[in-house]
mmCIF file of C-alpha atoms in Angstrom:
data_model
loop_
_atom_site.group_PDB
_atom_site.id
_atom_site.type_symbol
_atom_site.label_atom_id
_atom_site.label_comp_id
_atom_site.label_asym_id
_atom_site.label_seq_id
_atom_site.Cartn_x
_atom_site.Cartn_y
_atom_site.Cartn_z
ATOM 1 C CA MET A 21 128.395 12.287 -17.397
ATOM 2 C CA VAL A 22 129.552 10.086 -20.234
ATOM 3 C CA LEU A 23 128.139 6.779 -19.096
ATOM 4 C CA ILE A 24 124.868 6.673 -17.171
ATOM 5 C CA GLY A 25 124.294 3.717 -14.880
ATOM 6 C CA SER A 26 121.694 1.158 -15.913
ATOM 7 C CA SER A 27 121.130 -2.586 -15.988
ATOM 8 C CA LEU A 28 121.059 -2.521 -19.803
ATOM 9 C CA PRO A 29 123.827 -2.127 -22.391
ATOM 10 C CA LEU A 30 124.600 1.556 -22.753
ATOM 11 C CA SER A 31 125.586 4.020 -25.415
ATOM 12 C CA CYS A 32 128.360 6.512 -24.790
ATOM 13 C CA ILE A 33 127.277 10.136 -24.658
ATOM 14 C CA VAL A 34 129.853 12.913 -24.690
ATOM 15 C CA ASN A 35 128.923 16.377 -23.501
ATOM 16 C CA ASN A 36 130.739 18.950 -25.607
ATOM 17 C CA PRO A 37 129.801 21.944 -27.746
ATOM 18 C CA LYS A 38 128.668 19.673 -30.573
ATOM 19 C CA GLN A 39 126.831 17.328 -28.188
ATOM 20 C CA LEU A 40 128.253 14.240 -29.861
ATOM 21 C CA ILE A 41 126.404 11.005 -29.195
ATOM 22 C CA PHE A 42 128.228 7.728 -29.719
ATOM 23 C CA PRO A 43 125.807 4.837 -30.370
ATOM 24 C CA PHE A 44 128.302 2.253 -29.140
ATOM 25 C CA GLN A 45 127.059 -0.147 -26.513
ATOM 26 C CA ILE A 46 129.163 -1.465 -23.663
ATOM 27 C CA ASN A 47 128.643 -4.895 -22.171
ATOM 28 C CA GLN A 48 127.963 -3.995 -18.536
ATOM 29 C CA LYS A 49 128.793 -7.502 -17.381
ATOM 30 C CA ALA A 50 132.403 -7.053 -18.455
ATOM 31 C CA SER A 51 134.528 -6.516 -15.348
ATOM 32 C CA PHE A 52 137.897 -7.375 -13.895
ATOM 33 C CA GLU A 53 136.116 -9.915 -11.670
ATOM 34 C CA SER A 54 134.536 -11.704 -14.645
ATOM 35 C CA PHE A 55 137.830 -11.763 -16.570
ATOM 36 C CA PHE A 56 139.337 -15.270 -16.569
ATOM 37 C CA CYS A 57 142.878 -14.378 -15.604
ATOM 38 C CA THR A 58 145.538 -16.924 -16.515
ATOM 39 C CA PRO A 59 149.013 -16.663 -14.950
ATOM 40 C CA GLU A 60 150.287 -15.016 -18.138
ATOM 41 C CA ASN A 61 147.785 -12.163 -17.704
ATOM 42 C CA GLU A 62 148.192 -11.489 -13.990
ATOM 43 C CA LEU A 63 150.622 -8.614 -14.553
ATOM 44 C CA LEU A 64 148.287 -7.006 -17.098
ATOM 45 C CA LEU A 65 145.259 -7.225 -14.803
ATOM 46 C CA SER A 66 147.277 -5.791 -11.917
ATOM 47 C CA LYS A 67 148.425 -2.897 -14.114
ATOM 48 C CA LEU A 68 144.893 -2.157 -15.329
ATOM 49 C CA THR A 69 143.482 -2.249 -11.806
ATOM 50 C CA GLU A 70 146.145 0.230 -10.742
ATOM 51 C CA ALA A 71 145.638 2.430 -13.814
ATOM 52 C CA VAL A 72 141.877 2.792 -13.285
ATOM 53 C CA SER A 73 142.300 3.964 -9.695
ATOM 54 C CA SER A 74 145.442 6.044 -10.265
ATOM 55 C CA HIS A 75 145.414 9.838 -10.181
ATOM 56 C CA SER A 76 148.413 10.055 -12.525
ATOM 57 C CA HIS A 77 148.173 10.270 -16.314
ATOM 58 C CA GLN A 78 147.926 6.852 -17.988
ATOM 59 C CA GLU A 79 148.809 5.957 -21.581
ATOM 60 C CA LEU A 80 148.474 2.258 -22.280
ATOM 61 C CA ILE A 81 148.206 0.026 -25.346
ATOM 62 C CA ILE A 82 146.785 -3.472 -24.816
ATOM 63 C CA ASN A 83 148.284 -5.671 -27.499
ATOM 64 C CA GLY A 84 147.075 -9.134 -28.450
ATOM 65 C CA MET A 85 146.173 -11.475 -31.259
ATOM 66 C CA PRO A 86 142.618 -11.585 -32.655
ATOM 67 C CA ALA A 87 140.095 -13.256 -30.310
ATOM 68 C CA ALA A 88 142.382 -12.846 -27.281
ATOM 69 C CA GLY A 89 139.685 -10.805 -25.490
ATOM 70 C CA LYS A 90 140.926 -7.236 -25.993
ATOM 71 C CA SER A 91 137.442 -5.780 -26.523
ATOM 72 C CA PHE A 92 136.154 -7.478 -23.359
ATOM 73 C CA ILE A 93 138.986 -6.172 -21.190
ATOM 74 C CA LEU A 94 138.640 -2.653 -22.642
ATOM 75 C CA GLN A 95 134.924 -2.676 -21.829
ATOM 76 C CA ALA A 96 135.802 -3.958 -18.364
ATOM 77 C CA ILE A 97 138.016 -0.879 -17.953
ATOM 78 C CA CYS A 98 135.033 1.289 -18.924
ATOM 79 C CA ASN A 99 132.788 -0.350 -16.335
ATOM 80 C CA GLU A 100 135.439 0.039 -13.638
ATOM 81 C CA LEU A 101 135.747 3.728 -14.553
ATOM 82 C CA SER A 102 131.961 4.044 -14.337
ATOM 83 C CA ARG A 103 131.942 2.569 -10.836
ATOM 84 C CA ALA A 104 134.602 5.075 -9.848
ATOM 85 C CA GLY A 105 132.402 7.931 -11.087
ATOM 86 C CA LYS A 106 134.785 8.858 -13.902
ATOM 87 C CA GLU A 107 133.801 10.455 -17.219
ATOM 88 C CA PHE A 108 134.935 8.465 -20.228
ATOM 89 C CA VAL A 109 134.109 7.344 -23.725
ATOM 90 C CA PHE A 110 134.389 3.939 -25.419
ATOM 91 C CA VAL A 111 135.048 4.005 -29.167
ATOM 92 C CA PRO A 112 135.120 0.641 -31.012
ATOM 93 C CA MET A 113 136.829 1.442 -34.283
ATOM 94 C CA SER A 114 135.183 -1.520 -36.031
ATOM 95 C CA LYS A 115 132.052 0.664 -35.981
ATOM 96 C CA ALA A 116 133.407 4.191 -35.560
ATOM 97 C CA ILE A 117 135.571 3.959 -38.685
ATOM 98 C CA GLU A 118 132.388 4.593 -40.665
ATOM 99 C CA LEU A 119 132.206 8.039 -39.032
ATOM 100 C CA SER A 120 134.475 11.065 -39.388
ATOM 101 C CA PRO A 121 137.820 11.475 -37.551
ATOM 102 C CA GLU A 122 136.230 14.591 -36.072
ATOM 103 C CA ILE A 123 134.659 12.332 -33.434
ATOM 104 C CA PHE A 124 138.026 12.483 -31.607
ATOM 105 C CA GLN A 125 137.661 16.238 -31.074
ATOM 106 C CA ASN A 126 137.028 17.434 -27.499
ATOM 107 C CA LEU A 127 137.417 13.952 -25.982
ATOM 108 C CA SER A 128 140.455 15.088 -24.003
ATOM 109 C CA SER A 129 138.158 16.984 -21.629
ATOM 110 C CA LEU A 130 137.085 13.625 -20.162
ATOM 111 C CA ASP A 131 138.838 11.544 -17.522
ATOM 112 C CA SER A 132 139.575 8.644 -19.894
ATOM 113 C CA VAL A 133 139.288 7.661 -23.545
ATOM 114 C CA CYS A 134 139.126 3.961 -24.505
ATOM 115 C CA ILE A 135 139.658 3.167 -28.194
ATOM 116 C CA ASP A 136 139.253 -0.421 -29.357
ATOM 117 C CA ASP A 137 141.046 -1.850 -32.429
ATOM 118 C CA LEU A 138 143.508 0.963 -33.071
ATOM 119 C CA HIS A 139 145.029 -1.031 -35.962
ATOM 120 C CA LEU A 140 141.897 -0.472 -38.059
ATOM 121 C CA ILE A 141 142.598 3.253 -38.477
ATOM 122 C CA LEU A 142 146.332 3.084 -39.066
ATOM 123 C CA SER A 143 147.548 3.660 -42.648
ATOM 124 C CA LYS A 144 144.641 6.128 -43.023
ATOM 125 C CA LYS A 145 146.146 9.611 -42.984
ATOM 126 C CA ASP A 146 143.155 11.573 -41.674
ATOM 127 C CA TRP A 147 142.604 9.102 -38.828
ATOM 128 C CA GLU A 148 146.307 9.036 -37.985
ATOM 129 C CA VAL A 149 146.393 12.831 -37.719
ATOM 130 C CA ALA A 150 143.271 12.797 -35.519
ATOM 131 C CA THR A 151 144.807 10.097 -33.296
ATOM 132 C CA PHE A 152 148.084 12.014 -32.965
ATOM 133 C CA ASN A 153 146.208 15.182 -31.993
ATOM 134 C CA LEU A 154 144.046 13.275 -29.504
ATOM 135 C CA ILE A 155 147.071 11.759 -27.757
ATOM 136 C CA ASN A 156 148.735 15.173 -27.443
ATOM 137 C CA GLU A 157 145.554 16.803 -26.182
ATOM 138 C CA CYS A 158 145.053 14.035 -23.610
ATOM 139 C CA ASN A 159 148.623 14.511 -22.432
ATOM 140 C CA GLN A 160 147.960 18.227 -21.916
ATOM 141 C CA THR A 161 144.700 17.757 -20.007
ATOM 142 C CA GLY A 162 145.695 14.637 -18.075
ATOM 143 C CA CYS A 163 143.015 12.516 -19.742
ATOM 144 C CA ASN A 164 143.928 8.815 -19.630
ATOM 145 C CA ILE A 165 144.013 6.999 -22.942
ATOM 146 C CA PHE A 166 143.675 3.251 -23.414
ATOM 147 C CA PHE A 167 144.075 1.604 -26.824
ATOM 148 C CA SER A 168 143.700 -2.002 -27.902
ATOM 149 C CA TYR A 169 145.862 -3.111 -30.799
ATOM 150 C CA GLY A 170 145.510 -6.453 -32.578
ATOM 151 C CA GLY A 171 147.228 -8.408 -35.269
ATOM 152 C CA ALA A 172 150.747 -9.559 -35.947
ATOM 153 C CA ARG A 173 152.040 -6.524 -37.870
ATOM 154 C CA GLU A 174 154.410 -4.116 -36.146
ATOM 155 C CA LEU A 175 153.513 -0.446 -35.772
ATOM 156 C CA ASP A 176 156.383 0.479 -38.096
ATOM 157 C CA GLU A 177 154.682 -1.464 -40.894
ATOM 158 C CA MET A 178 151.284 0.167 -40.347
ATOM 159 C CA ILE A 179 151.806 3.863 -39.657
ATOM 160 C CA MET A 180 152.210 6.559 -42.320
ATOM 161 C CA LEU A 181 152.731 9.507 -39.947
ATOM 162 C CA PRO A 182 156.219 9.431 -38.347
ATOM 163 C CA ASP A 183 155.140 11.680 -35.454
ATOM 164 C CA LEU A 184 152.321 9.277 -34.544
ATOM 165 C CA LEU A 185 154.680 6.297 -34.669
ATOM 166 C CA SER A 186 157.085 8.050 -32.339
ATOM 167 C CA ARG A 187 154.279 9.057 -29.982
ATOM 168 C CA LEU A 188 152.752 5.564 -29.799
ATOM 169 C CA LYS A 189 156.134 3.985 -29.153
ATOM 170 C CA ARG A 190 156.459 6.146 -26.051
ATOM 171 C CA MET A 191 153.289 4.619 -24.615
ATOM 172 C CA GLU A 192 153.334 1.520 -22.453
ATOM 173 C CA PHE A 193 152.582 -1.731 -24.295
ATOM 174 C CA MET A 194 151.159 -4.712 -22.432
ATOM 175 C CA THR A 195 150.222 -8.041 -23.996
ATOM 176 C CA LEU A 196 146.912 -9.788 -23.428
ATOM 177 C CA HIS A 197 147.597 -13.496 -23.860
ATOM 178 C CA ALA A 198 144.852 -15.691 -25.301
ATOM 179 C CA VAL A 199 143.502 -18.476 -23.092
ATOM 180 C CA LYS A 200 145.213 -21.731 -23.996
ATOM 181 C CA ASP A 201 143.026 -24.486 -25.420
ATOM 182 C CA GLU A 202 143.487 -26.764 -22.409
ATOM 183 C CA LEU A 203 142.079 -24.023 -20.136
ATOM 184 C CA LEU A 204 139.154 -23.074 -22.368
ATOM 185 C CA ASP A 205 136.552 -25.280 -20.666
ATOM 186 C CA SER A 206 137.565 -23.935 -17.253
ATOM 187 C CA ALA A 207 137.391 -20.387 -18.599
ATOM 188 C CA ILE A 208 133.868 -20.858 -19.974
ATOM 189 C CA ASN A 209 132.619 -22.390 -16.696
ATOM 190 C CA PHE A 210 134.196 -19.527 -14.743
ATOM 191 C CA ILE A 211 132.663 -16.861 -16.962
ATOM 192 C CA CYS A 212 129.205 -18.457 -16.892
ATOM 193 C CA THR A 213 129.355 -18.429 -13.096
ATOM 194 C CA GLN A 214 130.616 -14.839 -12.906
ATOM 195 C CA LEU A 215 128.057 -13.534 -15.411
ATOM 196 C CA ASP A 216 125.238 -15.616 -13.921
ATOM 197 C CA ILE A 217 124.552 -17.328 -17.249
ATOM 198 C CA ASN A 218 122.405 -20.393 -16.596
ATOM 199 C CA LEU A 219 123.742 -23.032 -18.952
ATOM 200 C CA ASP A 220 123.501 -26.724 -18.044
ATOM 201 C CA LYS A 221 126.278 -29.181 -18.883
ATOM 202 C CA PRO A 222 124.585 -30.838 -21.926
ATOM 203 C CA GLU A 223 123.882 -27.449 -23.484
ATOM 204 C CA LEU A 224 127.426 -26.242 -22.824
ATOM 205 C CA GLU A 225 128.906 -29.410 -24.331
ATOM 206 C CA PHE A 226 126.663 -29.025 -27.393
ATOM 207 C CA LEU A 227 127.827 -25.433 -27.859
ATOM 208 C CA MET A 228 131.516 -26.251 -27.412
ATOM 209 C CA LYS A 229 131.435 -29.110 -29.938
ATOM 210 C CA ARG A 230 130.007 -26.849 -32.621
ATOM 211 C CA HIS A 231 131.975 -23.703 -31.938
ATOM 212 C CA LYS A 232 135.408 -22.371 -32.804
ATOM 213 C CA ARG A 233 137.584 -22.812 -29.744
ATOM 214 C CA GLU A 234 138.159 -19.090 -29.258
ATOM 215 C CA LEU A 235 137.183 -17.576 -25.930
ATOM 216 C CA SER A 236 136.088 -14.175 -27.231
ATOM 217 C CA SER A 237 133.842 -15.718 -29.892
ATOM 218 C CA ILE A 238 132.286 -18.181 -27.438
ATOM 219 C CA LEU A 239 131.811 -15.407 -24.876
ATOM 220 C CA SER A 240 129.983 -13.212 -27.409
ATOM 221 C CA ASP A 241 127.571 -16.030 -28.183
ATOM 222 C CA LEU A 242 127.039 -16.845 -24.505
ATOM 223 C CA ILE A 243 126.104 -13.234 -23.810
ATOM 224 C CA LEU A 244 123.765 -13.224 -26.832
ATOM 225 C CA LEU A 245 122.101 -16.431 -25.626
ATOM 226 C CA ASP A 246 121.696 -15.016 -22.129
ATOM 227 C CA GLN A 247 120.221 -11.730 -23.360
ATOM 228 C CA ASN A 248 117.784 -13.404 -25.768
ATOM 229 C CA ALA A 249 116.712 -15.967 -23.178
ATOM 230 C CA ALA A 250 116.024 -13.197 -20.654
ATOM 231 C CA SER A 251 114.139 -11.118 -23.223
ATOM 232 C CA LEU A 252 111.983 -14.045 -24.339
ATOM 233 C CA LYS A 253 111.719 -15.520 -20.825
ATOM 234 C CA ARG A 254 113.034 -18.847 -22.089
ATOM 235 C CA LYS A 255 115.532 -21.350 -20.761
ATOM 236 C CA ILE A 256 118.741 -21.913 -22.701
ATOM 237 C CA THR A 257 118.147 -25.338 -24.223
ATOM 238 C CA ILE A 258 119.781 -27.093 -27.170
ATOM 239 C CA PRO A 259 116.876 -26.152 -29.499
ATOM 240 C CA PHE A 260 117.155 -22.548 -28.275
ATOM 241 C CA ILE A 261 120.910 -22.544 -28.988
ATOM 242 C CA LYS A 262 120.289 -23.914 -32.493
ATOM 243 C CA GLU A 263 117.611 -21.292 -33.129
ATOM 244 C CA THR A 264 119.568 -18.324 -31.749
ATOM 245 C CA LEU A 265 122.972 -19.131 -33.242
ATOM 246 C CA ASP A 266 121.656 -20.751 -36.420
ATOM 247 C CA LEU A 267 123.531 -23.998 -35.744
#
């Protein structure tokens, strides 16, 4: 089993001949239910819900600008796969890029592979070859593959390997739209309720006034505040926010 159920953040463990262990934690509170879905993202959420439960082979690239919430939605996919009893691995390339491309070997034996921030390994020949091989192997075994891709540059501008470019262009692209500024307060209130984060109005207003108005960045800090408060058995107060986030 790749992901073992627990109430704590988990690392991904892959059972294969080399017994690879991925020390990448998944936020277990990420879910489709806790995703603030704007009208622009309804089609994407519907597609992902269908893809997780489907028995057919899925190849999907979630495209979006930085801070749109791609990492959150990819981790939500992982948690939905876990609930369905599926074997999978989550690979955030912001951390995995420090490892060898060999980490992609044998992953196609799983039910699904979720790779975050694909753009970070493009224009790097060894990683492009490993990605191309992984996609082909997943196609042969029926392993689903989900990528997130960020930034404004087109694939044609990033990729060195023509075969990989051709292969990625055959995959389905869906855009994750960032939450508009006028909906940000509603999104934060919704997420706090869904994730059971106890944050009173004065504390929330204090945080919002001193924070970049980007949902993914605010969400990361909310989760950090919640985890630290639980660990220290403290209430989230303004002094606690200042102390934890160094504000």
